PDB file of C-alpha atoms in Angstrom:
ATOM      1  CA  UNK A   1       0.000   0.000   0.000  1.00  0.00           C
ATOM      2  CA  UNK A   2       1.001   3.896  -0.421  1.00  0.00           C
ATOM      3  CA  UNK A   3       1.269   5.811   2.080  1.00  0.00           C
ATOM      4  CA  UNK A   4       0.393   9.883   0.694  1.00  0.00           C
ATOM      5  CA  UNK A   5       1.183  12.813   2.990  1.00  0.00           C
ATOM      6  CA  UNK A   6       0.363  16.287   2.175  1.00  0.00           C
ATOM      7  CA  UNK A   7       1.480  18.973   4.923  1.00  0.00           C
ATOM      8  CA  UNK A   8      -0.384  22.019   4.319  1.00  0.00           C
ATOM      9  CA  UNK A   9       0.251  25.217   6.525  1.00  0.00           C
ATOM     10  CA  UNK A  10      -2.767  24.428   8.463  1.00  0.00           C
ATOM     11  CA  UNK A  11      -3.465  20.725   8.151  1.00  0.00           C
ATOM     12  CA  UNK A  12      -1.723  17.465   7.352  1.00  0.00           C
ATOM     13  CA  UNK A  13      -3.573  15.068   4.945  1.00  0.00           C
ATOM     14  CA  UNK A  14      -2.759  11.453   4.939  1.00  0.00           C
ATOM     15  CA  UNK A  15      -4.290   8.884   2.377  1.00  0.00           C
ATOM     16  CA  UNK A  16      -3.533   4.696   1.848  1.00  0.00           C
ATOM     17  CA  UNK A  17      -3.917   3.742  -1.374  1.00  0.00           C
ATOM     18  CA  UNK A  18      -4.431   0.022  -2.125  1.00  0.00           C
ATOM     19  CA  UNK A  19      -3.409   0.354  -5.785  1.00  0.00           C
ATOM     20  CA  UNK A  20      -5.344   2.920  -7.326  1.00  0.00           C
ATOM     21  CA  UNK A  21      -8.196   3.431  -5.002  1.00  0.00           C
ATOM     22  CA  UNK A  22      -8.048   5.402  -1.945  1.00  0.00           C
ATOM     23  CA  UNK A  23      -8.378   2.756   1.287  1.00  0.00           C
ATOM     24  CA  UNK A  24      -8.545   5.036   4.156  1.00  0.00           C
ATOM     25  CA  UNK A  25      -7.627   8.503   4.820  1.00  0.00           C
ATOM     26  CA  UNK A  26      -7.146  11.194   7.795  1.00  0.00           C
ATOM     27  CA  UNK A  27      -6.674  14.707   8.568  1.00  0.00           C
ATOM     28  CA  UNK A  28      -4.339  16.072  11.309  1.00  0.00           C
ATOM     29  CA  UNK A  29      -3.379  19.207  12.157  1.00  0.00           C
ATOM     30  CA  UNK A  30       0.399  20.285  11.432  1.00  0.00           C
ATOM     31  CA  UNK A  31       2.539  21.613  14.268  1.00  0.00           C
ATOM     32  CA  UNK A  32       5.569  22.472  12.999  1.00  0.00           C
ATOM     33  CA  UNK A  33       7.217  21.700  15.760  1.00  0.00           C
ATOM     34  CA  UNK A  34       6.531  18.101  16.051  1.00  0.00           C
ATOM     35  CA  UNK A  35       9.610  15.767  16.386  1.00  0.00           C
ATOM     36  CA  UNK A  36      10.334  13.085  14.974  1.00  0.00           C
ATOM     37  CA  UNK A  37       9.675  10.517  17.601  1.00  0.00           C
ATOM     38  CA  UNK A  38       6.128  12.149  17.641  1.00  0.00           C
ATOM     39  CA  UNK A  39       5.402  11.689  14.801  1.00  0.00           C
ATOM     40  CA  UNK A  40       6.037   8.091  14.495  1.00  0.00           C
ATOM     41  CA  UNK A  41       3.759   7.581  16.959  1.00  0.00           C
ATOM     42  CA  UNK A  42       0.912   9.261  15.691  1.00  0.00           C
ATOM     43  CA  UNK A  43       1.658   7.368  11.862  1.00  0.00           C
ATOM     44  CA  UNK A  44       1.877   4.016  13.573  1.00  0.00           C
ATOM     45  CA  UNK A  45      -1.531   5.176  15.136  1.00  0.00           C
ATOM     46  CA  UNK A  46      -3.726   6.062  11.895  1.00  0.00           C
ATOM     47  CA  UNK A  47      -1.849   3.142   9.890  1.00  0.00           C
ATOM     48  CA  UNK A  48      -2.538   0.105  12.100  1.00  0.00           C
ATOM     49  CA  UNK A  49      -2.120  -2.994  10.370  1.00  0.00           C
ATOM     50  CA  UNK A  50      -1.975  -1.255   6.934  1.00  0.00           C
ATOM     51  CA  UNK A  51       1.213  -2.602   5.261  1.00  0.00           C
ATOM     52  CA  UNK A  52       3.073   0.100   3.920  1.00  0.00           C
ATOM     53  CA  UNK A  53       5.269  -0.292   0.469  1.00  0.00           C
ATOM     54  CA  UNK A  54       5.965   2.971  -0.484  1.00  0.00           C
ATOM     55  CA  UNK A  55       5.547   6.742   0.481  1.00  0.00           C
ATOM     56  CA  UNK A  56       5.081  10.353  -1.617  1.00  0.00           C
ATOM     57  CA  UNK A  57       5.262  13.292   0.377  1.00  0.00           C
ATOM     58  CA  UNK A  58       4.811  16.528  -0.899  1.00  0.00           C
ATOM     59  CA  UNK A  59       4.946  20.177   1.985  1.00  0.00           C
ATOM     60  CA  UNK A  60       4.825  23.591   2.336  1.00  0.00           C
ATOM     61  CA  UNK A  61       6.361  23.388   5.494  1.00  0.00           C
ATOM     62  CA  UNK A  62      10.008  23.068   5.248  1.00  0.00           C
ATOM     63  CA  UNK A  63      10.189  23.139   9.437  1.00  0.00           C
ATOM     64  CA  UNK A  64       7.914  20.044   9.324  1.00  0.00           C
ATOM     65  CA  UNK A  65       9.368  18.285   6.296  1.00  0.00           C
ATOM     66  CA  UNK A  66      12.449  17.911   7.947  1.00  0.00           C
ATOM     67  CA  UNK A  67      11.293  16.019  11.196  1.00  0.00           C
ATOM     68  CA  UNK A  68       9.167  14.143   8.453  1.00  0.00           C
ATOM     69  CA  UNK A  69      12.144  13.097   6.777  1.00  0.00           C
ATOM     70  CA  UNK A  70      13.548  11.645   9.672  1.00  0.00           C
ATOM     71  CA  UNK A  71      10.454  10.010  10.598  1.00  0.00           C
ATOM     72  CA  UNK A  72       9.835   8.271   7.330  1.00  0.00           C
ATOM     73  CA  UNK A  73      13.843   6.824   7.692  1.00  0.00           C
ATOM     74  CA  UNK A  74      12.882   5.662  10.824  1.00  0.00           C
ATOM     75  CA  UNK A  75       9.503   4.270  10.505  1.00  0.00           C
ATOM     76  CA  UNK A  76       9.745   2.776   6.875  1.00  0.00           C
ATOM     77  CA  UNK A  77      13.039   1.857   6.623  1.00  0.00           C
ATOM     78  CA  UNK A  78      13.807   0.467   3.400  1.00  0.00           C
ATOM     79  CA  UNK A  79      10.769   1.804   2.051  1.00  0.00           C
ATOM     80  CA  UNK A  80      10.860   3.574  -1.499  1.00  0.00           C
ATOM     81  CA  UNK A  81      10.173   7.088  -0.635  1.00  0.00           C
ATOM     82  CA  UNK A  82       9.489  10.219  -2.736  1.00  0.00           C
ATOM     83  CA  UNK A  83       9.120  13.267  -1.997  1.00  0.00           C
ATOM     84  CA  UNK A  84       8.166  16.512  -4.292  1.00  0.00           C
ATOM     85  CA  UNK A  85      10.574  18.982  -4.407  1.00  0.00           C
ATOM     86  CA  UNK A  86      13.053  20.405  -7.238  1.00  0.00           C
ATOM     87  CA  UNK A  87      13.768  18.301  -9.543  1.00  0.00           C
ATOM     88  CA  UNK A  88      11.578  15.724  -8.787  1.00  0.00           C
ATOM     89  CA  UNK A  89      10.076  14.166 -12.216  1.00  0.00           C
ATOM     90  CA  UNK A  90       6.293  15.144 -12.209  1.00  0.00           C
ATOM     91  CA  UNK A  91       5.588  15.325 -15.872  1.00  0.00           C
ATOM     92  CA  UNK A  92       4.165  18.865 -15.243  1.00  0.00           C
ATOM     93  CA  UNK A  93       5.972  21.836 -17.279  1.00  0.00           C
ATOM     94  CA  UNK A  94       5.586  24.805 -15.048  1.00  0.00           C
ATOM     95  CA  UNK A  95       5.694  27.676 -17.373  1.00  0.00           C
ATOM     96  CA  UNK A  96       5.492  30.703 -14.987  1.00  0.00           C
ATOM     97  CA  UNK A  97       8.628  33.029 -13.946  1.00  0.00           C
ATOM     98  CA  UNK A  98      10.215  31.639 -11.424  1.00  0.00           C
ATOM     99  CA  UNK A  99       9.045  27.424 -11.386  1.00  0.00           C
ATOM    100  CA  UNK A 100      10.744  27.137  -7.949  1.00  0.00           C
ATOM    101  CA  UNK A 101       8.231  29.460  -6.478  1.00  0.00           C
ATOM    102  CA  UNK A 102       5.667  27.045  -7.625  1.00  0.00           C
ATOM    103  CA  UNK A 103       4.633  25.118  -4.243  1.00  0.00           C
ATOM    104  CA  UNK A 104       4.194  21.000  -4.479  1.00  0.00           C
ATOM    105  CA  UNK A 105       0.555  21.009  -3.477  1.00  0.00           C
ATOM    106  CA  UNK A 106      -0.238  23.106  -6.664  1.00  0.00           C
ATOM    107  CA  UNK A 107       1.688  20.772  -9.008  1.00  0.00           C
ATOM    108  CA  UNK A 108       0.219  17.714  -7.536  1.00  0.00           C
ATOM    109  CA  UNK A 109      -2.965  19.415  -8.123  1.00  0.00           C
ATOM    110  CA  UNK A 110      -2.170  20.362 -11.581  1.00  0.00           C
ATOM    111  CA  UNK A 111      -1.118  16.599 -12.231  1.00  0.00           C
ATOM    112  CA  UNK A 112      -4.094  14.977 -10.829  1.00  0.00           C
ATOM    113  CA  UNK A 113      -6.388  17.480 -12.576  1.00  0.00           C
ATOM    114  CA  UNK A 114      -5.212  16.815 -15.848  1.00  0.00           C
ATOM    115  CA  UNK A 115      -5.001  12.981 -14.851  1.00  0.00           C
ATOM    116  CA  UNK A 116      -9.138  13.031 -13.976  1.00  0.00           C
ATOM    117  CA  UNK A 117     -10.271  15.804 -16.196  1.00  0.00           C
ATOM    118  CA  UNK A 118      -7.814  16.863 -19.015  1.00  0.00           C
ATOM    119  CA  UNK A 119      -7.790  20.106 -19.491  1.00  0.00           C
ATOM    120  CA  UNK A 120      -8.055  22.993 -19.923  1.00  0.00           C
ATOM    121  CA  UNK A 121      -9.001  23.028 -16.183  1.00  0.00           C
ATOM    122  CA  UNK A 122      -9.168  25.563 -13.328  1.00  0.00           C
ATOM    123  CA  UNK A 123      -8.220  23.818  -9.472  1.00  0.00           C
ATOM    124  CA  UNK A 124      -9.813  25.759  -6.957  1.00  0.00           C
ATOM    125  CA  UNK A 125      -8.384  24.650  -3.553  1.00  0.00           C
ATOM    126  CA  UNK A 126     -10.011  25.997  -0.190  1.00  0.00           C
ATOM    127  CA  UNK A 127      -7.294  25.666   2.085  1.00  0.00           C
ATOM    128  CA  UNK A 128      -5.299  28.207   4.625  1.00  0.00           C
ATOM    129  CA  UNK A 129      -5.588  29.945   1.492  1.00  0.00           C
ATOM    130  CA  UNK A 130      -7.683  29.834  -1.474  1.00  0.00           C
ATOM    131  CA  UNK A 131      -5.545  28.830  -4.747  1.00  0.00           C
ATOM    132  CA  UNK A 132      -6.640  28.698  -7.950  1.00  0.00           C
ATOM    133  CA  UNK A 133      -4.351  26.926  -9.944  1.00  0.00           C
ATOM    134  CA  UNK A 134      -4.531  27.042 -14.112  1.00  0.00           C
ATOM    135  CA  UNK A 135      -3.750  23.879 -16.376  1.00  0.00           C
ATOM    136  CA  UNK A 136      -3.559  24.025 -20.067  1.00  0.00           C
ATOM    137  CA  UNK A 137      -5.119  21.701 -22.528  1.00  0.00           C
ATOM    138  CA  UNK A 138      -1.568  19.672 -22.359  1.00  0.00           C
ATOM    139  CA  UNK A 139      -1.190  19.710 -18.320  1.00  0.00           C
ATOM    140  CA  UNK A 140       0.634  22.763 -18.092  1.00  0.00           C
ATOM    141  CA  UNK A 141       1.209  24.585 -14.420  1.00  0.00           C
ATOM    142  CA  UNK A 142       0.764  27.920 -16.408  1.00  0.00           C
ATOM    143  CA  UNK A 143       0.087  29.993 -13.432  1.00  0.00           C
ATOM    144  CA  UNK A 144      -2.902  31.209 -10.915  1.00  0.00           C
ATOM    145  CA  UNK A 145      -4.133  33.198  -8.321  1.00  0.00           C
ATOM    146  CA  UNK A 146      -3.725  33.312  -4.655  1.00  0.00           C
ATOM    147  CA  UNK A 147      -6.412  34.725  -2.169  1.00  0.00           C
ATOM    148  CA  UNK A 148      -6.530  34.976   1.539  1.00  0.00           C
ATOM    149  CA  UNK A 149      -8.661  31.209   2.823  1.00  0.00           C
ATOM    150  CA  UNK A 150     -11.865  31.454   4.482  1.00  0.00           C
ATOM    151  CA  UNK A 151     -10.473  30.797   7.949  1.00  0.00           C
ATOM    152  CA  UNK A 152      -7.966  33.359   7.624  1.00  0.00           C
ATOM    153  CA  UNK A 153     -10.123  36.015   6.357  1.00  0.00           C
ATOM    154  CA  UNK A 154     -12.892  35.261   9.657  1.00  0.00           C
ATOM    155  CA  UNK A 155      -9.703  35.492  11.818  1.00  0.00           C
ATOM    156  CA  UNK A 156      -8.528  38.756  10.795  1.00  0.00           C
ATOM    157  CA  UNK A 157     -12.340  40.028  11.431  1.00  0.00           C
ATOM    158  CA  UNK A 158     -12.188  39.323  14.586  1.00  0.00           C
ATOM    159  CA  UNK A 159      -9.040  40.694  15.508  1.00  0.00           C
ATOM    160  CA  UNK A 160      -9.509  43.942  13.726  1.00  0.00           C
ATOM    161  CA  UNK A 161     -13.217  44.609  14.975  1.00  0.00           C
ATOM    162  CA  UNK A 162     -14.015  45.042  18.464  1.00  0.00           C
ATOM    163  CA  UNK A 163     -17.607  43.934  17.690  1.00  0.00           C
ATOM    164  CA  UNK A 164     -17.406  41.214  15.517  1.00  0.00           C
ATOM    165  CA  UNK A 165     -16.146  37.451  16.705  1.00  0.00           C
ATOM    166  CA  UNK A 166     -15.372  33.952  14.978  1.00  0.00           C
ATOM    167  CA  UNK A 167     -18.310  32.265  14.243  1.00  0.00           C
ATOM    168  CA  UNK A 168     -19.357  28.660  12.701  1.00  0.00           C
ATOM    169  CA  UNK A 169     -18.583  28.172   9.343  1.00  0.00           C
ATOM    170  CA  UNK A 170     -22.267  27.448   7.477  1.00  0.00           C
ATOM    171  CA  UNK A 171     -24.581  28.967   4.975  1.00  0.00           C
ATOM    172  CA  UNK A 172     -27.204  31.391   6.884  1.00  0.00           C
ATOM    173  CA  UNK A 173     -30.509  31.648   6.004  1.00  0.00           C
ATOM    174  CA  UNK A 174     -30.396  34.031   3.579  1.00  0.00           C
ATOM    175  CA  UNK A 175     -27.982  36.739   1.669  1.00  0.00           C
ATOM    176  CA  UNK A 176     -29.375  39.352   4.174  1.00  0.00           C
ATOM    177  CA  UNK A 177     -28.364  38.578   7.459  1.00  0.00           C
ATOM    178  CA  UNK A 178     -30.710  39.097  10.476  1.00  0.00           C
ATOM    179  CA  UNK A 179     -28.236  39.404  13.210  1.00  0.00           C
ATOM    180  CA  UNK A 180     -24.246  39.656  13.535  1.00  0.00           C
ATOM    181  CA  UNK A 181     -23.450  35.981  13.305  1.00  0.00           C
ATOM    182  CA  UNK A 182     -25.378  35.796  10.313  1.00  0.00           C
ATOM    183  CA  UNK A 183     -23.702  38.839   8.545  1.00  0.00           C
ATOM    184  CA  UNK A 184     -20.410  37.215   9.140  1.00  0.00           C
ATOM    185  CA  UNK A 185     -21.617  33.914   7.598  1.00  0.00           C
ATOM    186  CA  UNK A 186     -23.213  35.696   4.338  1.00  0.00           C
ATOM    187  CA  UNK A 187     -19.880  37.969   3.999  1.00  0.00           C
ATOM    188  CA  UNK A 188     -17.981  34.649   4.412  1.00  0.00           C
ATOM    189  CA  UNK A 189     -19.725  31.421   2.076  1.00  0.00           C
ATOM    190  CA  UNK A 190     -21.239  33.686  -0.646  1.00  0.00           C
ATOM    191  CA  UNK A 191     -18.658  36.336  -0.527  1.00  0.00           C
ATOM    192  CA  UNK A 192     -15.797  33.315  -0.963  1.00  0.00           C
ATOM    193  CA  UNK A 193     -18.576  31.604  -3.690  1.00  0.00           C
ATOM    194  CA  UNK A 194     -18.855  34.780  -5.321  1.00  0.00           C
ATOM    195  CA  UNK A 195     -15.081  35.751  -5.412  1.00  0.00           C
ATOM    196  CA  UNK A 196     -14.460  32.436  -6.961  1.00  0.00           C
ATOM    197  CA  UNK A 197     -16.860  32.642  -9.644  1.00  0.00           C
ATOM    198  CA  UNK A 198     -16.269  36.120 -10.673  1.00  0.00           C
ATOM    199  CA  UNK A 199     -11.974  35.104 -10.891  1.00  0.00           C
ATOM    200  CA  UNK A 200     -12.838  31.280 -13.084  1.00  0.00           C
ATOM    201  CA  UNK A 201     -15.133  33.580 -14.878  1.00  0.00           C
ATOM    202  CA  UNK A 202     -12.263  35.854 -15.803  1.00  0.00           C
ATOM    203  CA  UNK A 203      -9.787  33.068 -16.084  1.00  0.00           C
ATOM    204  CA  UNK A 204     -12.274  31.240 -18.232  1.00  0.00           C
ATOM    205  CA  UNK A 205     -12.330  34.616 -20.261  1.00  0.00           C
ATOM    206  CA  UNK A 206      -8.696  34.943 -20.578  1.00  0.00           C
ATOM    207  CA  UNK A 207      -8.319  31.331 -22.184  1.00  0.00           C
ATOM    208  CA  UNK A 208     -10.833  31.216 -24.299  1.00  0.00           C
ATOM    209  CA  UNK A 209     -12.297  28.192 -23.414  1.00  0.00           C
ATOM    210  CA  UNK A 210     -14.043  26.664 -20.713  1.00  0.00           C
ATOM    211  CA  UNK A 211     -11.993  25.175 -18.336  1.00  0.00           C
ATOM    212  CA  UNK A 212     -13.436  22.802 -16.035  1.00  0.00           C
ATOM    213  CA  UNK A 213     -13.433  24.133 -12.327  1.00  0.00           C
ATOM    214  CA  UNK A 214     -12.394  21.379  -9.684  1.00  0.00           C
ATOM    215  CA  UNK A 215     -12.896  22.345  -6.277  1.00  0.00           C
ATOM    216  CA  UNK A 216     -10.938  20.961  -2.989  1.00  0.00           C
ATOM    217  CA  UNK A 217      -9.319  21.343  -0.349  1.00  0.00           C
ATOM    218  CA  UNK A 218     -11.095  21.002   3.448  1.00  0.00           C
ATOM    219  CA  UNK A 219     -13.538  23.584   3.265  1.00  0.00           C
ATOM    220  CA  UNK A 220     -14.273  23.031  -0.816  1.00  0.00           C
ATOM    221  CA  UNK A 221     -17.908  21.682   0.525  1.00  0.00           C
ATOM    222  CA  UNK A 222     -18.497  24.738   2.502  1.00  0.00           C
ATOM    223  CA  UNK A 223     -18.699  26.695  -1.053  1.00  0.00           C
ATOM    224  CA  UNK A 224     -19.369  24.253  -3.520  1.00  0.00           C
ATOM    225  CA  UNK A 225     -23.010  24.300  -3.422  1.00  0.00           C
ATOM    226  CA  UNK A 226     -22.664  28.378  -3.161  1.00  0.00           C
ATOM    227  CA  UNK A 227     -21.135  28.616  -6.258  1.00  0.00           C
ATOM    228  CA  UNK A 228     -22.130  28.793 -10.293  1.00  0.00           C
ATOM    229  CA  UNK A 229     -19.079  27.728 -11.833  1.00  0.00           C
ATOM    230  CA  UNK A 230     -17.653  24.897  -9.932  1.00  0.00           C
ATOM    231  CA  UNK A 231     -18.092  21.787 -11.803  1.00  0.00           C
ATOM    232  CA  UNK A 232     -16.185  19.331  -9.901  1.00  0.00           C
ATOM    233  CA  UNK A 233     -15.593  18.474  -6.216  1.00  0.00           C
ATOM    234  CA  UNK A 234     -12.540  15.855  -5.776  1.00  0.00           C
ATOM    235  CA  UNK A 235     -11.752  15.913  -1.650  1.00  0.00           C
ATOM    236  CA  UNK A 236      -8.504  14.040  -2.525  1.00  0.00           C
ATOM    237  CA  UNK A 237      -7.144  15.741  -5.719  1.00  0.00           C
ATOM    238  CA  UNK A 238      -3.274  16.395  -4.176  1.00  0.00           C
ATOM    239  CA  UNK A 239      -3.369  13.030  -2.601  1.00  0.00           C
ATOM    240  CA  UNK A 240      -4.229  11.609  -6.154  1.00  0.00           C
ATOM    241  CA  UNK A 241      -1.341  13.708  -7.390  1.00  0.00           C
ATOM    242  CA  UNK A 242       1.159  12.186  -4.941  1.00  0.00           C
ATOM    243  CA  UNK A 243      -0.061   8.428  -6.339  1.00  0.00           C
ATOM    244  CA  UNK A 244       0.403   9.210  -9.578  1.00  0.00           C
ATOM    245  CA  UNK A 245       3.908  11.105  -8.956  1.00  0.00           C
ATOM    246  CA  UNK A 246       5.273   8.066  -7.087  1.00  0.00           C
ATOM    247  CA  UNK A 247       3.855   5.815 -10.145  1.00  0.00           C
ATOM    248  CA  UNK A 248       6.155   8.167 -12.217  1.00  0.00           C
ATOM    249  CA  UNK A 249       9.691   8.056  -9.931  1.00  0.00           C
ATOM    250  CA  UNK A 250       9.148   3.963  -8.799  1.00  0.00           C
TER     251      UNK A 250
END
């Protein structure tokens, strides 16, 4: 089986596959400052009797990569291990400026994407922040657009406003909200749905073709049914990528 870890600023996803379906997976939250030793423990946990025979890794944490590393050397020993990271073959050409600015998650992305859906296609992952990652018609990384997450956005509300506070995370009743909670919900799930659809309209615009939109990332189902121009929703789309880059490097 495969063991796929994707560290993301906020959260840690971690997916078995049993050849190319998805067994089991989990989401953890990433603390940087984890050790090593820790973190074998809490793999050994979520894996039980799962028989590991390879593992892709892929961060944007380079603090928690490292005890990762160390980890995976001491957990799977022996163990074919990739990780993505400069250089690594991913059969994605990333045509913007600077391709080492380009972070793993959004290549993995791009690969899966173009794996599921061809292109052109439009990833739209909800995460610490909200990405939207473009891939040609030949599985191109050809650029995107970057946008403060949900969670972040509610957080700096209530530190900047003496009124306002974090609230739950779902649709209210209606656009207009009745009360402050409610405000803060609206402003939050239709202001996110409708910042997404007005920026994959414009992308859209800007190819010249419609690109199918694939939301996800772990608050993709908060919006989803929000929005008009999301087509997809794929929960897993980076761990998919991480499969099909270790199917590449093995």
């Amino acid at each position: 089986m495969l063991l796929a870890i994707d560290v993301g600023n906020t959260n840690t996803v971690v997916g078995v596959f049993d050849g190319d379906e998805l067994a089991d997976s989990w989401r953890v939250r990433t603390d940087p400052h984890s050790t090593a030793d820790e973190l074998v423990l809490l793999y050994r946990g979520l894996l039980g009797g799962h028989r590991i025979t390879g593992v892709s890794i892929c961060s944007t944490v380079p603090a928690a990569l490292r005890e990762l590393r160390r980890m995976v050397v001491r957990a799977f020993r022996n163990t074919p291990v990739v990780i993505v990271e400069p250089g690594t073959r991913t059969g994605v050409p990333i045509l913007i400026d600077n391709p080492k600015e380009a972070g793993a998650d959004r290549i993995m992305n791009t690969l899966a994407a173009h794996h599921l859906y061809g292109g052109p296609a439009i990833v739209v992952d909800f995460g610490t922040s909200t990405n939207l990652d473009v891939v040609s018609a030949r599985g191109e990384f050809i650029g995107g657009v970057l946008a403060p997450g949900i969670e972040i956005a509610l957080d700096a509300l209530a530190s900047r406003a003496a009124q306002l506070r974090k609230v739950e995370l779902t649709p209210p009743r209606s656009v207009i909200g009745k009360s402050t909670v409610e405000a803060l919900q609206s402003g939050m799930i239709f202001g996110i749905a409708g910042q997404v659809d007005g920026l994959v309209r414009r992308i859209r615009a800007e190819l010249g073709a419609h690109a199918t939109a694939i939301a996800t990332g772990g608050l993709a189902s908060l919006v989803i049914k929000e929005s008009e121009t999301l087509d997809r929703h794929e929960p897993h789309l980076t761990l998919i990528g991480l499969r099909l880059v270790f199917e590449k490097n093995s």
